[in-house]
Coordinates of C-alpha atoms in Angstrom, one line a residue:
X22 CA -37.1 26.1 31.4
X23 CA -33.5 25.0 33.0
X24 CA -34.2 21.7 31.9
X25 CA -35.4 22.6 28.6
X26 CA -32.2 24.8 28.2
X27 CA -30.3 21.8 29.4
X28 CA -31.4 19.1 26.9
X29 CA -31.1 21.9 23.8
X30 CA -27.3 22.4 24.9
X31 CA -26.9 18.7 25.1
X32 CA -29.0 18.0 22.3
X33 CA -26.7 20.8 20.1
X34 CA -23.3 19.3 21.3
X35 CA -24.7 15.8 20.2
X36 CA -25.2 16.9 16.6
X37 CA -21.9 18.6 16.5
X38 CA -20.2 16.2 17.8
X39 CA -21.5 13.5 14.6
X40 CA -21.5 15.7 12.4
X41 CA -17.7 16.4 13.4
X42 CA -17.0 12.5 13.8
X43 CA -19.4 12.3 10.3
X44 CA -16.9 14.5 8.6
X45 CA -13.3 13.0 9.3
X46 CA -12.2 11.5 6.3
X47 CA -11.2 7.9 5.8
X48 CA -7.2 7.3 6.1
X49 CA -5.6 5.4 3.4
X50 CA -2.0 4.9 3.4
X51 CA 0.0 3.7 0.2
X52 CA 3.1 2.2 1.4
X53 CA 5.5 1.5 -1.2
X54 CA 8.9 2.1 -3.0
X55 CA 9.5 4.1 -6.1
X56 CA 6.4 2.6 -8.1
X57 CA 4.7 4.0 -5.4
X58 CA 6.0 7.3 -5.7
X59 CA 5.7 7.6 -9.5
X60 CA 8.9 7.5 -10.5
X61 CA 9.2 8.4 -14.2
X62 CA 6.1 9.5 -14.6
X63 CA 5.4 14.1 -15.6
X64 CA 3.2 14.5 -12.2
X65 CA 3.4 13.0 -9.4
X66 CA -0.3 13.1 -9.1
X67 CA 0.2 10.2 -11.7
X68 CA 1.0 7.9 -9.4
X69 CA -1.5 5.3 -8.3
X70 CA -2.0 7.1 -4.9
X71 CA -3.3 9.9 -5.9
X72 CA -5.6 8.3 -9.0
X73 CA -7.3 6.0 -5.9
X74 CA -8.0 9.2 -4.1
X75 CA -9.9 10.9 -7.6
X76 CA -11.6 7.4 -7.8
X77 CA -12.5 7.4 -4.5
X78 CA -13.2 11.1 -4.1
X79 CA -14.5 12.9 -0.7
X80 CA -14.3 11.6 2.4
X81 CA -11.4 9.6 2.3
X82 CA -7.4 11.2 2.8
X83 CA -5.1 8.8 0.4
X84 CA -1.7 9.5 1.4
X85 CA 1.6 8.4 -1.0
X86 CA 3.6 6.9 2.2
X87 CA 6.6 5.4 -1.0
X88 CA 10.0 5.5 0.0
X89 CA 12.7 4.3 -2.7
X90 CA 14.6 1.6 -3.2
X91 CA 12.4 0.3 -0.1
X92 CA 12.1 -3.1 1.0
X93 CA 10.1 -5.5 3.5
X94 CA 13.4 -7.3 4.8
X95 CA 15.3 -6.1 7.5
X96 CA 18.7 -7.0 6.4
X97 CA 18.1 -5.2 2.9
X98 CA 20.4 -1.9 1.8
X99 CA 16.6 0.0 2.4
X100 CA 13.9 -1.6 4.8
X101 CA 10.9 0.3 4.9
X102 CA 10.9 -0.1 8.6
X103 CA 14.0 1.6 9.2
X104 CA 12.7 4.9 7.2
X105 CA 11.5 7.9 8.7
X106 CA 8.4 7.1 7.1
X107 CA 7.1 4.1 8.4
X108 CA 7.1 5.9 11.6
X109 CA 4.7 9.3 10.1
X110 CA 2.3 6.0 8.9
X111 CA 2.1 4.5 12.2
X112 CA 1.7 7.5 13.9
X113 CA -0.8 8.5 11.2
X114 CA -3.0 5.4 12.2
X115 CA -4.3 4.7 9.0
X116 CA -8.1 2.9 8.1
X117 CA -6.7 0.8 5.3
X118 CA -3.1 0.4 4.3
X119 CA -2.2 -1.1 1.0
X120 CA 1.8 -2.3 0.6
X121 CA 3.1 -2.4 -2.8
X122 CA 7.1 -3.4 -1.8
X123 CA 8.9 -6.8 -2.9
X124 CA 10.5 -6.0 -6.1
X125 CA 13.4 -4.5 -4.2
X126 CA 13.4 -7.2 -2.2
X127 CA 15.0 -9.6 -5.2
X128 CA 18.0 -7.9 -5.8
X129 CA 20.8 -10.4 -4.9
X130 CA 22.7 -8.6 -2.0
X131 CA 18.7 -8.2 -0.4
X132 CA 17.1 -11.6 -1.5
X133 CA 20.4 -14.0 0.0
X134 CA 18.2 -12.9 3.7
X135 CA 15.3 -14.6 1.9
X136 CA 14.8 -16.9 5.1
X137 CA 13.6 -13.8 7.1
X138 CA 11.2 -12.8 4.4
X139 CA 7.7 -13.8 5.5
X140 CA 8.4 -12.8 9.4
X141 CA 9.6 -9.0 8.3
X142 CA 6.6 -9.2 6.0
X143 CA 4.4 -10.2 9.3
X144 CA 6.3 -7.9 11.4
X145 CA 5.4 -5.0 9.5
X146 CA 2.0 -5.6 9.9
X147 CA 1.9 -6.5 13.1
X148 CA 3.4 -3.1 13.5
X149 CA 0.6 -1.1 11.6
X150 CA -1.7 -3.1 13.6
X151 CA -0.6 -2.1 16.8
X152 CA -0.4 1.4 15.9
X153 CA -4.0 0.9 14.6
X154 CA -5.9 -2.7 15.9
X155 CA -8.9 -2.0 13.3
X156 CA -6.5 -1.0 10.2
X157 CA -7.4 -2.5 7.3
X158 CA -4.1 -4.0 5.7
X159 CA -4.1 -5.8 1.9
X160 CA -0.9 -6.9 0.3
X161 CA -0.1 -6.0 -3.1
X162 CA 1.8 -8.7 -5.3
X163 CA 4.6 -7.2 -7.0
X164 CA 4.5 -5.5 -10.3
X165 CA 6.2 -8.0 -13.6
X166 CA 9.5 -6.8 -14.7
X167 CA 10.6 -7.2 -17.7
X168 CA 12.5 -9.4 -17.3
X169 CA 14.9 -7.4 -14.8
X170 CA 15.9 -4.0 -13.9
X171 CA 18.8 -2.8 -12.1
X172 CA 19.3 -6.6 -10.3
X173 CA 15.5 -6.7 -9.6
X174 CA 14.1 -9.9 -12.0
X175 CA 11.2 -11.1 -12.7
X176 CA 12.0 -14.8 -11.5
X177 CA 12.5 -13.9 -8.3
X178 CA 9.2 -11.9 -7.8
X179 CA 7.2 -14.9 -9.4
X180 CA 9.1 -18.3 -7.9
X181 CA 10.7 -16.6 -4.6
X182 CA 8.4 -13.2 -3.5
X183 CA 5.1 -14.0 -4.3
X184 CA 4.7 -17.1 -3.0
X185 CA 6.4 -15.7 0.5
X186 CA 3.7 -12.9 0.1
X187 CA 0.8 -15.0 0.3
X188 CA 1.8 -17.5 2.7
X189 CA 2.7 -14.2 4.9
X190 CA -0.8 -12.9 3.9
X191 CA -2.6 -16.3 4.9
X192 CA -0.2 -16.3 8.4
X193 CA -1.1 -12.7 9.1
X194 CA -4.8 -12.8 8.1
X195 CA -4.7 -9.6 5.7
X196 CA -6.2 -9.3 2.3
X197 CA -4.3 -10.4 -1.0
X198 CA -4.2 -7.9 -4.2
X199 CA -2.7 -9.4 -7.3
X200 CA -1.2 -6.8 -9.3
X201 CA 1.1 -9.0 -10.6
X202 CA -1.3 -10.9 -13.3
X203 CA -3.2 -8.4 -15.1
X204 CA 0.3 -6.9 -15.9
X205 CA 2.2 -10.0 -17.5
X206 CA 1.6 -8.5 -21.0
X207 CA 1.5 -5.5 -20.3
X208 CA 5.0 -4.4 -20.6
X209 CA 4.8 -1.7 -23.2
X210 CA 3.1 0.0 -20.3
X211 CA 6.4 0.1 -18.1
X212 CA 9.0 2.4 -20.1
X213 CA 11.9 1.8 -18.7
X214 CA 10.7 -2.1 -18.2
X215 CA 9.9 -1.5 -14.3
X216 CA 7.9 1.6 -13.4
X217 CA 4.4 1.6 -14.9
X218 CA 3.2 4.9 -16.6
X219 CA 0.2 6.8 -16.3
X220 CA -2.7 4.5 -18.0
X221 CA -1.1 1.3 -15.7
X222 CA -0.9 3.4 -13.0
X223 CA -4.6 4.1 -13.4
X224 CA -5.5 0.7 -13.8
X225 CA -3.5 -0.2 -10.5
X226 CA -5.7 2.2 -8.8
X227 CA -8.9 0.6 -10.0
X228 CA -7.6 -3.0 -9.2
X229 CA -6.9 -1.8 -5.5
X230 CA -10.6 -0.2 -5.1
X231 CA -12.4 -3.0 -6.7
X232 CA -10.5 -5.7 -4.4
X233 CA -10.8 -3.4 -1.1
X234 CA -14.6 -1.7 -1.8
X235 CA -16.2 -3.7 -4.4
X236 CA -18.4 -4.9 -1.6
X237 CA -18.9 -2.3 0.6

């Protein structure tokens, strides 16, 4: 009857513990700048972050990790890595991260440490990576502007960022999310020529699920 007893207890703690390990939702980080956090738009909630997370509904935890004015190079006036935030995501240890920076990156006092570009892009990723060795990471091409806003321009994200960002992505080994494309006329959608509203928000959700779980 001990034994009996014995297995039912293990048996009980077995089922717990996978329906525990069953339950945790999947972590998806949103790393970004303020296109990422929704600037301009009424609701937050707007933002793409939070339409992925109604798209992809329970079980996964999608987290708006934006910071403004961020950047991936070191020597910028805002590197991502240098906020309090990229700490909270590597301490998170996200399942999937998706980075949406770059545009910040073209400004002139930022893009002049263009050299450095695809090793701060790598070195962010190697950072998430060692936080997390089986984190999914994709990179997002930039956003159009249209043409420029505030010293970032759209030449610099298409002839100077882009190209950096895939050959970084081909380097690194991490998935490749072209939001830049489907937006080229599409600039009624961004309001203030930069920062895409609600409906382009949406569709930037749907681009990032079909490209990361089309095929899962």
């Amino acid at each position: 009857m001990r034994s009996i007893a014995s297995f039912a207890s293990v048996l009980l703690l077995f089922t717990l513990t996978t329906a525990l390990s069953a339950a945790d939702p999947v972590k998806v980080a949103c790393v970004g700048d303020s296109i990422t956090i929704g600037y301009g738009l009424a609701d937050g909630s707007q933002a793409y972050p939070g339409q992925l997370g109604r798209i992809l509904g329970e079980g996964f935890d999608v987290r708006n990790c934006g910071v403004i004015r961020a950047t991936y190079l070191d020597a910028s006036d805002k590197p991502y890595k240098s906020d309090p935030m990229y700490t909270a995501v590597l301490n998170w240890k996200p399942d999937y991260i998706f980075i949406t920076l770059g545009a910040n990156d073209t400004k002139a006092a930022n893009w002049r440490h263009e050299a450095n570009f695809v090793a701060d892009v790598k070195s962010m990723i190697a950072g998430f990576r060692g936080a997390n060795p089986e984190v999914k990471v994709y990179i997002c091409l930039p956003l159009p502007v249209f043409p420029e806003y505030y010293g970032i321009t759209q030449d610099t994200i298409s002839r100077g960022v882009i190209p950096k960002l895939r050959t970084a992505a081909e380097e690194a080994k991490v998935g490749v999310v072209d939001l830049h494309t489907p937006f080229l006329s599409s600039g009624r959608q961004f309001p203030d020529k930069l920062h895409p509203n609600a409906e382009a928000s949406r569709r930037v959700a749907e681009i990032i699920h079909a490209a990361a779980w089309s095929e899962e």
